[in-house]
């Protein structure tokens, strides 16, 4: 591990995505083993998959863990395979044995759009806050669905997705137009309140975003650059994602 900016942001570079995932899984296990009721923040997308896969190999009981997803698409029918509620269930809750009632995902079909964020923030608060937030990064530097120019002070809310994000995520849908136009996401201030942030990225397509987030100016143009201000961050990268550092 080599500290990049002072002692608070640590970057750990690995030969492959699988190795980065295994190291990140060890990190999560190191929190949960002594603290089985820890509160985790969960990311979706391809970036954390090697972490979740490696966690399956760890001898770990996650039944008492509470978890909060970062985000959810707006408007997908309940049970849609690409809703983050479905993805979290099939990729995290079921394989890792979390207790479904302890796993929260923002409501993507809220009766009252303006109330959805406040309700989710209240749930996080009632759980005592998030101990460790797992994050991926979008190719445009987004975290959760906080697109460039999201305020660092933002809280959980409904947002419009950037065209680039919809293009990036089109691979998960039957047609590019089927990608939702809006999502509910934890805000940047919400994410920043987690006691520890764990960012994971792999592949050359993330190298530029990683460089801008970790070594560029701290700016709302690059939402992930807020990590440089956080007191406790670990970044797990494949060599390809770290290539421009
Ligand atoms: C998605 C998610 C993010 C994720 C990012 C990268 O749109 N909202 O939480 O980190 O984009 O996705 P991937 O890991 O598949 O590249």
GROMACS .gro file of N, CA and C in nm, residues 108-236:
model
  387
  108UNK      N    1  -3.740   0.319  -0.578
  108UNK     CA    2  -3.733   0.371  -0.714
  108UNK      C    3  -3.870   0.406  -0.772
  109UNK      N    4  -3.975   0.376  -0.699
  109UNK     CA    5  -4.111   0.409  -0.745
  109UNK      C    6  -4.187   0.479  -0.633
  110UNK      N    7  -4.132   0.592  -0.585
  110UNK     CA    8  -4.194   0.653  -0.468
  110UNK      C    9  -4.325   0.722  -0.501
  111UNK      N   10  -4.419   0.715  -0.405
  111UNK     CA   11  -4.547   0.784  -0.423
  111UNK      C   12  -4.520   0.935  -0.426
  112UNK      N   13  -4.423   0.977  -0.347
  112UNK     CA   14  -4.394   1.120  -0.335
  112UNK      C   15  -4.243   1.139  -0.360
  113UNK      N   16  -4.209   1.186  -0.479
  113UNK     CA   17  -4.068   1.195  -0.520
  113UNK      C   18  -3.984   1.277  -0.422
  114UNK      N   19  -4.042   1.385  -0.371
  114UNK     CA   20  -3.964   1.472  -0.284
  114UNK      C   21  -3.937   1.413  -0.146
  115UNK      N   22  -4.013   1.309  -0.111
  115UNK     CA   23  -3.998   1.254   0.024
  115UNK      C   24  -3.900   1.136   0.028
  116UNK      N   25  -3.863   1.083  -0.089
  116UNK     CA   26  -3.787   0.958  -0.091
  116UNK      C   27  -3.649   0.974  -0.027
  117UNK      N   28  -3.587   1.088  -0.051
  117UNK     CA   29  -3.452   1.110   0.002
  117UNK      C   30  -3.452   1.122   0.153
  118UNK      N   31  -3.546   1.200   0.202
  118UNK     CA   32  -3.553   1.222   0.347
  118UNK      C   33  -3.579   1.091   0.422
  119UNK      N   34  -3.666   1.008   0.362
  119UNK     CA   35  -3.699   0.880   0.426
  119UNK      C   36  -3.573   0.792   0.435
  120UNK      N   37  -3.494   0.793   0.328
  120UNK     CA   38  -3.374   0.707   0.325
  120UNK      C   39  -3.269   0.758   0.423
  121UNK      N   40  -3.253   0.890   0.426
  121UNK     CA   41  -3.157   0.951   0.520
  121UNK      C   42  -3.196   0.914   0.664
  122UNK      N   43  -3.326   0.915   0.692
  122UNK     CA   44  -3.374   0.883   0.827
  122UNK      C   45  -3.340   0.739   0.863
  123UNK      N   46  -3.351   0.650   0.765
  123UNK     CA   47  -3.318   0.508   0.791
  123UNK      C   48  -3.170   0.491   0.821
  124UNK      N   49  -3.087   0.563   0.746
  124UNK     CA   50  -2.941   0.554   0.769
  124UNK      C   51  -2.908   0.608   0.909
  125UNK      N   52  -2.970   0.718   0.942
  125UNK     CA   53  -2.946   0.779   1.074
  125UNK      C   54  -2.988   0.685   1.186
  126UNK      N   55  -3.107   0.624   1.168
  126UNK     CA   56  -3.159   0.534   1.271
  126UNK      C   57  -3.068   0.413   1.291
  127UNK      N   58  -2.995   0.374   1.185
  127UNK     CA   59  -2.903   0.260   1.195
  127UNK      C   60  -2.770   0.301   1.258
  128UNK      N   61  -2.754   0.430   1.286
  128UNK     CA   62  -2.629   0.478   1.347
  128UNK      C   63  -2.525   0.521   1.246
  129UNK      N   64  -2.566   0.537   1.120
  129UNK     CA   65  -2.472   0.579   1.017
  129UNK      C   66  -2.400   0.459   0.957
  130UNK      N   67  -2.330   0.484   0.846
  130UNK     CA   68  -2.263   0.376   0.772
  130UNK      C   69  -2.117   0.365   0.817
  131UNK      N   70  -2.077   0.244   0.857
  131UNK     CA   71  -1.938   0.224   0.899
  131UNK      C   72  -1.843   0.221   0.780
  132UNK      N   73  -1.883   0.148   0.677
  132UNK     CA   74  -1.795   0.136   0.560
  132UNK      C   75  -1.879   0.140   0.434
  133UNK      N   76  -1.851   0.238   0.350
  133UNK     CA   77  -1.925   0.254   0.224
  133UNK      C   78  -1.839   0.202   0.110
  134UNK      N   79  -1.890   0.100   0.039
  134UNK     CA   80  -1.824   0.049  -0.080
  134UNK      C   81  -1.866   0.136  -0.199
  135UNK      N   82  -1.769   0.175  -0.281
  135UNK     CA   83  -1.797   0.262  -0.395
  135UNK      C   84  -1.731   0.208  -0.521
  136UNK      N   85  -1.801   0.220  -0.634
  136UNK     CA   86  -1.737   0.211  -0.765
  136UNK      C   87  -1.722   0.353  -0.815
  137UNK      N   88  -1.678   0.368  -0.938
  137UNK     CA   89  -1.666   0.503  -0.995
  137UNK      C   90  -1.712   0.497  -1.141
  138UNK      N   91  -1.789   0.596  -1.183
  138UNK     CA   92  -1.830   0.604  -1.323
  138UNK      C   93  -1.716   0.658  -1.407
  139UNK      N   94  -1.721   0.634  -1.538
  139UNK     CA   95  -1.612   0.682  -1.624
  139UNK      C   96  -1.607   0.835  -1.626
  140UNK      N   97  -1.717   0.901  -1.588
  140UNK     CA   98  -1.716   1.048  -1.578
  140UNK      C   99  -1.688   1.097  -1.436
  141UNK      N  100  -1.644   1.005  -1.349
  141UNK     CA  101  -1.608   1.045  -1.213
  141UNK      C  102  -1.724   1.044  -1.116
  142UNK      N  103  -1.839   0.989  -1.158
  142UNK     CA  104  -1.952   0.991  -1.063
  142UNK      C  105  -1.936   0.883  -0.956
  143UNK      N  106  -1.994   0.907  -0.840
  143UNK     CA  107  -2.008   0.803  -0.738
  143UNK      C  108  -2.156   0.797  -0.699
  144UNK      N  109  -2.204   0.674  -0.672
  144UNK     CA  110  -2.348   0.655  -0.667
  144UNK      C  111  -2.399   0.699  -0.803
  145UNK      N  112  -2.503   0.780  -0.806
  145UNK     CA  113  -2.544   0.843  -0.932
  145UNK      C  114  -2.529   0.995  -0.919
  146UNK      N  115  -2.428   1.039  -0.846
  146UNK     CA  116  -2.399   1.182  -0.836
  146UNK      C  117  -2.314   1.219  -0.956
  147UNK      N  118  -2.380   1.278  -1.056
  147UNK     CA  119  -2.312   1.311  -1.180
  147UNK      C  120  -2.228   1.438  -1.162
  148UNK      N  121  -2.136   1.465  -1.257
  148UNK     CA  122  -2.056   1.587  -1.248
  148UNK      C  123  -2.145   1.709  -1.222
  149UNK      N  124  -2.095   1.794  -1.133
  149UNK     CA  125  -2.160   1.917  -1.086
  149UNK      C  126  -2.268   1.893  -0.980
  150UNK      N  127  -2.276   1.771  -0.929
  150UNK     CA  128  -2.360   1.749  -0.810
  150UNK      C  129  -2.294   1.823  -0.695
  151UNK      N  130  -2.372   1.893  -0.613
  151UNK     CA  131  -2.310   1.965  -0.502
  151UNK      C  132  -2.247   1.870  -0.399
  152UNK      N  133  -2.132   1.907  -0.347
  152UNK     CA  134  -2.071   1.828  -0.239
  152UNK      C  135  -2.166   1.822  -0.118
  153UNK      N  136  -2.258   1.919  -0.108
  153UNK     CA  137  -2.351   1.923   0.005
  153UNK      C  138  -2.479   1.842  -0.021
  154UNK      N  139  -2.484   1.770  -0.134
  154UNK     CA  140  -2.610   1.703  -0.169
  154UNK      C  141  -2.641   1.585  -0.077
  155UNK      N  142  -2.773   1.565  -0.057
  155UNK     CA  143  -2.821   1.451   0.022
  155UNK      C  144  -2.897   1.357  -0.072
  156UNK      N  145  -2.952   1.250  -0.018
  156UNK     CA  146  -3.026   1.153  -0.100
  156UNK      C  147  -3.143   1.223  -0.171
  157UNK      N  148  -3.152   1.199  -0.302
  157UNK     CA  149  -3.252   1.271  -0.383
  157UNK      C  150  -3.266   1.204  -0.519
  158UNK      N  151  -3.366   1.251  -0.595
  158UNK     CA  152  -3.384   1.203  -0.733
  158UNK      C  153  -3.297   1.290  -0.824
  159UNK      N  154  -3.223   1.224  -0.915
  159UNK     CA  155  -3.135   1.298  -1.007
  159UNK      C  156  -3.160   1.249  -1.150
  160UNK      N  157  -3.124   1.334  -1.247
  160UNK     CA  158  -3.125   1.293  -1.389
  160UNK      C  159  -2.989   1.230  -1.420
  161UNK      N  160  -2.989   1.125  -1.500
  161UNK     CA  161  -2.864   1.059  -1.535
  161UNK      C  162  -2.798   1.128  -1.654
  162UNK      N  163  -2.665   1.137  -1.651
  162UNK     CA  164  -2.589   1.194  -1.762
  162UNK      C  165  -2.599   1.100  -1.883
  163UNK      N  166  -2.592   1.158  -2.002
  163UNK     CA  167  -2.598   1.074  -2.124
  163UNK      C  168  -2.489   0.966  -2.120
  164UNK      N  169  -2.370   1.005  -2.075
  164UNK     CA  170  -2.258   0.909  -2.074
  164UNK      C  171  -2.286   0.792  -1.981
  165UNK      N  172  -2.351   0.821  -1.869
  165UNK     CA  173  -2.385   0.714  -1.774
  165UNK      C  174  -2.488   0.621  -1.836
  166UNK      N  175  -2.588   0.679  -1.906
  166UNK     CA  176  -2.690   0.594  -1.969
  166UNK      C  177  -2.626   0.509  -2.078
  167UNK      N  178  -2.529   0.567  -2.152
  167UNK     CA  179  -2.459   0.487  -2.255
  167UNK      C  180  -2.376   0.376  -2.188
  168UNK      N  181  -2.303   0.412  -2.082
  168UNK     CA  182  -2.221   0.312  -2.011
  168UNK      C  183  -2.307   0.196  -1.961
  169UNK      N  184  -2.427   0.229  -1.913
  169UNK     CA  185  -2.511   0.127  -1.850
  169UNK      C  186  -2.605   0.057  -1.949
  170UNK      N  187  -2.602   0.100  -2.076
  170UNK     CA  188  -2.690   0.040  -2.177
  170UNK      C  189  -2.661  -0.108  -2.193
  171UNK      N  190  -2.538  -0.150  -2.161
  171UNK     CA  191  -2.502  -0.292  -2.178
  171UNK      C  192  -2.586  -0.384  -2.089
  172UNK      N  193  -2.647  -0.328  -1.987
  172UNK     CA  194  -2.730  -0.410  -1.897
  172UNK      C  195  -2.876  -0.419  -1.943
  173UNK      N  196  -2.913  -0.341  -2.044
  173UNK     CA  197  -3.054  -0.333  -2.085
  173UNK      C  198  -3.070  -0.383  -2.228
  174UNK      N  199  -3.194  -0.413  -2.268
  174UNK     CA  200  -3.218  -0.468  -2.401
  174UNK      C  201  -3.195  -0.364  -2.511
  175UNK      N  202  -3.209  -0.235  -2.477
  175UNK     CA  203  -3.187  -0.129  -2.576
  175UNK      C  204  -3.142  -0.002  -2.501
  176UNK      N  205  -3.063   0.084  -2.567
  176UNK     CA  206  -3.015   0.205  -2.497
  176UNK      C  207  -3.129   0.290  -2.441
  177UNK      N  208  -3.241   0.295  -2.515
  177UNK     CA  209  -3.355   0.379  -2.468
  177UNK      C  210  -3.419   0.321  -2.343
  178UNK      N  211  -3.391   0.193  -2.315
  178UNK     CA  212  -3.455   0.130  -2.198
  178UNK      C  213  -3.386   0.170  -2.067
  179UNK      N  214  -3.269   0.232  -2.077
  179UNK     CA  215  -3.201   0.275  -1.954
  179UNK      C  216  -3.281   0.390  -1.893
  180UNK      N  217  -3.316   0.379  -1.765
  180UNK     CA  218  -3.395   0.488  -1.705
  180UNK      C  219  -3.323   0.623  -1.717
  181UNK      N  220  -3.402   0.728  -1.713
  181UNK     CA  221  -3.345   0.863  -1.726
  181UNK      C  222  -3.313   0.923  -1.589
  182UNK      N  223  -3.371   0.864  -1.483
  182UNK     CA  224  -3.353   0.921  -1.348
  182UNK      C  225  -3.319   0.810  -1.248
  183UNK      N  226  -3.266   0.852  -1.136
  183UNK     CA  227  -3.233   0.758  -1.029
  183UNK      C  228  -3.247   0.828  -0.895
  184UNK      N  229  -3.257   0.747  -0.789
  184UNK     CA  230  -3.245   0.801  -0.652
  184UNK      C  231  -3.104   0.766  -0.608
  185UNK      N  232  -3.031   0.861  -0.556
  185UNK     CA  233  -2.895   0.831  -0.510
  185UNK      C  234  -2.866   0.896  -0.375
  186UNK      N  235  -2.790   0.825  -0.294
  186UNK     CA  236  -2.733   0.893  -0.177
  186UNK      C  237  -2.657   1.015  -0.230
  187UNK      N  238  -2.664   1.125  -0.158
  187UNK     CA  239  -2.591   1.244  -0.200
  187UNK      C  240  -2.443   1.235  -0.165
  188UNK      N  241  -2.368   1.331  -0.214
  188UNK     CA  242  -2.223   1.331  -0.184
  188UNK      C  243  -2.200   1.356  -0.035
  189UNK      N  244  -2.283   1.440   0.027
  189UNK     CA  245  -2.267   1.463   0.171
  189UNK      C  246  -2.306   1.339   0.250
  190UNK      N  247  -2.404   1.265   0.198
  190UNK     CA  248  -2.446   1.140   0.264
  190UNK      C  249  -2.329   1.040   0.260
  191UNK      N  250  -2.272   1.023   0.142
  191UNK     CA  251  -2.159   0.930   0.125
  191UNK      C  252  -2.043   0.973   0.214
  192UNK      N  253  -2.019   1.103   0.217
  192UNK     CA  254  -1.904   1.157   0.292
  192UNK      C  255  -1.916   1.130   0.442
  193UNK      N  256  -2.042   1.112   0.489
  193UNK     CA  257  -2.063   1.089   0.633
  193UNK      C  258  -2.027   0.947   0.676
  194UNK      N  259  -2.009   0.856   0.581
  194UNK     CA  260  -1.969   0.720   0.619
  194UNK      C  261  -1.833   0.728   0.689
  195UNK      N  262  -1.813   0.640   0.788
  195UNK     CA  263  -1.689   0.651   0.866
  195UNK      C  264  -1.566   0.608   0.786
  196UNK      N  265  -1.585   0.517   0.691
  196UNK     CA  266  -1.474   0.479   0.604
  196UNK      C  267  -1.528   0.461   0.462
  197UNK      N  268  -1.450   0.501   0.364
  197UNK     CA  269  -1.490   0.483   0.223
  197UNK      C  270  -1.394   0.384   0.157
  198UNK      N  271  -1.448   0.289   0.084
  198UNK     CA  272  -1.367   0.191   0.013
  198UNK      C  273  -1.407   0.198  -0.135
  199UNK      N  274  -1.315   0.249  -0.216
  199UNK     CA  275  -1.342   0.261  -0.360
  199UNK      C  276  -1.270   0.149  -0.433
  200UNK      N  277  -1.341   0.084  -0.525
  200UNK     CA  278  -1.278  -0.023  -0.601
  200UNK      C  279  -1.300   0.002  -0.750
  201UNK      N  280  -1.192  -0.016  -0.828
  201UNK     CA  281  -1.204   0.005  -0.974
  201UNK      C  282  -1.106  -0.087  -1.046
  202UNK      N  283  -1.148  -0.129  -1.163
  202UNK     CA  284  -1.057  -0.209  -1.245
  202UNK      C  285  -1.078  -0.178  -1.393
  203UNK      N  286  -0.978  -0.208  -1.472
  203UNK     CA  287  -0.989  -0.191  -1.617
  203UNK      C  288  -0.940  -0.056  -1.663
  204UNK      N  289  -0.888  -0.051  -1.787
  204UNK     CA  290  -0.832   0.073  -1.841
  204UNK      C  291  -0.936   0.184  -1.856
  205UNK      N  292  -1.063   0.146  -1.870
  205UNK     CA  293  -1.169   0.247  -1.887
  205UNK      C  294  -1.189   0.334  -1.764
  206UNK      N  295  -1.131   0.294  -1.651
  206UNK     CA  296  -1.146   0.372  -1.529
  206UNK      C  297  -1.020   0.453  -1.496
  207UNK      N  298  -0.913   0.434  -1.573
  207UNK     CA  299  -0.784   0.496  -1.537
  207UNK      C  300  -0.793   0.650  -1.533
  208UNK      N  301  -0.859   0.707  -1.631
  208UNK     CA  302  -0.869   0.854  -1.637
  208UNK      C  303  -0.953   0.907  -1.520
  209UNK      N  304  -1.065   0.842  -1.493
  209UNK     CA  305  -1.151   0.886  -1.381
  209UNK      C  306  -1.076   0.873  -1.248
  210UNK      N  307  -0.999   0.766  -1.232
  210UNK     CA  308  -0.923   0.746  -1.108
  210UNK      C  309  -0.816   0.856  -1.094
  211UNK      N  310  -0.749   0.885  -1.202
  211UNK     CA  311  -0.647   0.990  -1.197
  211UNK      C  312  -0.709   1.124  -1.157
  212UNK      N  313  -0.821   1.159  -1.219
  212UNK     CA  314  -0.885   1.288  -1.189
  212UNK      C  315  -0.938   1.289  -1.046
  213UNK      N  316  -0.994   1.177  -1.003
  213UNK     CA  317  -1.054   1.173  -0.868
  213UNK      C  318  -0.949   1.183  -0.759
  214UNK      N  319  -0.836   1.114  -0.778
  214UNK     CA  320  -0.739   1.103  -0.668
  214UNK      C  321  -0.628   1.206  -0.673
  215UNK      N  322  -0.596   1.255  -0.793
  215UNK     CA  323  -0.480   1.346  -0.803
  215UNK      C  324  -0.515   1.481  -0.863
  216UNK      N  325  -0.638   1.497  -0.911
  216UNK     CA  326  -0.676   1.625  -0.972
  216UNK      C  327  -0.732   1.721  -0.867
  217UNK      N  328  -0.778   1.837  -0.915
  217UNK     CA  329  -0.839   1.932  -0.822
  217UNK      C  330  -0.964   1.872  -0.756
  218UNK      N  331  -0.989   1.914  -0.633
  218UNK     CA  332  -1.114   1.874  -0.565
  218UNK      C  333  -1.223   1.967  -0.617
  219UNK      N  334  -1.313   1.909  -0.697
  219UNK     CA  335  -1.412   1.992  -0.766
  219UNK      C  336  -1.540   1.914  -0.790
  220UNK      N  337  -1.651   1.985  -0.790
  220UNK     CA  338  -1.780   1.921  -0.817
  220UNK      C  339  -1.789   1.871  -0.961
  221UNK      N  340  -1.695   1.914  -1.047
  221UNK     CA  341  -1.691   1.860  -1.184
  221UNK      C  342  -1.651   1.712  -1.183
  222UNK      N  343  -1.582   1.671  -1.076
  222UNK     CA  344  -1.540   1.531  -1.060
  222UNK      C  345  -1.590   1.486  -0.922
  223UNK      N  346  -1.714   1.436  -0.916
  223UNK     CA  347  -1.773   1.407  -0.785
  223UNK      C  348  -1.683   1.322  -0.694
  224UNK      N  349  -1.613   1.223  -0.752
  224UNK     CA  350  -1.530   1.135  -0.669
  224UNK      C  351  -1.410   1.207  -0.609
  225UNK      N  352  -1.379   1.328  -0.655
  225UNK     CA  353  -1.265   1.399  -0.596
  225UNK      C  354  -1.295   1.439  -0.451
  226UNK      N  355  -1.421   1.428  -0.408
  226UNK     CA  356  -1.455   1.456  -0.267
  226UNK      C  357  -1.382   1.358  -0.175
  227UNK      N  358  -1.341   1.244  -0.229
  227UNK     CA  359  -1.269   1.146  -0.146
  227UNK      C  360  -1.140   1.205  -0.088
  228UNK      N  361  -1.081   1.299  -0.162
  228UNK     CA  362  -0.955   1.358  -0.114
  228UNK      C  363  -0.974   1.434   0.018
  229UNK      N  364  -1.098   1.471   0.049
  229UNK     CA  365  -1.125   1.548   0.171
  229UNK      C  366  -1.163   1.459   0.289
  230UNK      N  367  -1.191   1.331   0.262
  230UNK     CA  368  -1.244   1.242   0.367
  230UNK      C  369  -1.131   1.194   0.457
  231UNK      N  370  -1.158   1.178   0.586
  231UNK     CA  371  -1.050   1.136   0.677
  231UNK      C  372  -1.008   0.990   0.666
  232UNK      N  373  -1.083   0.907   0.599
  232UNK     CA  374  -1.047   0.764   0.600
  232UNK      C  375  -1.095   0.695   0.472
  233UNK      N  376  -1.003   0.677   0.378
  233UNK     CA  377  -1.039   0.622   0.246
  233UNK      C  378  -0.936   0.516   0.205
  234UNK      N  379  -0.983   0.403   0.153
  234UNK     CA  380  -0.891   0.308   0.091
  234UNK      C  381  -0.940   0.280  -0.050
  235UNK      N  382  -0.846   0.280  -0.145
  235UNK     CA  383  -0.879   0.260  -0.285
  235UNK      C  384  -0.810   0.133  -0.333
  236UNK      N  385  -0.888   0.038  -0.384
  236UNK     CA  386  -0.833  -0.088  -0.435
  236UNK      C  387  -0.843  -0.086  -0.587
   0.00000   0.00000   0.00000
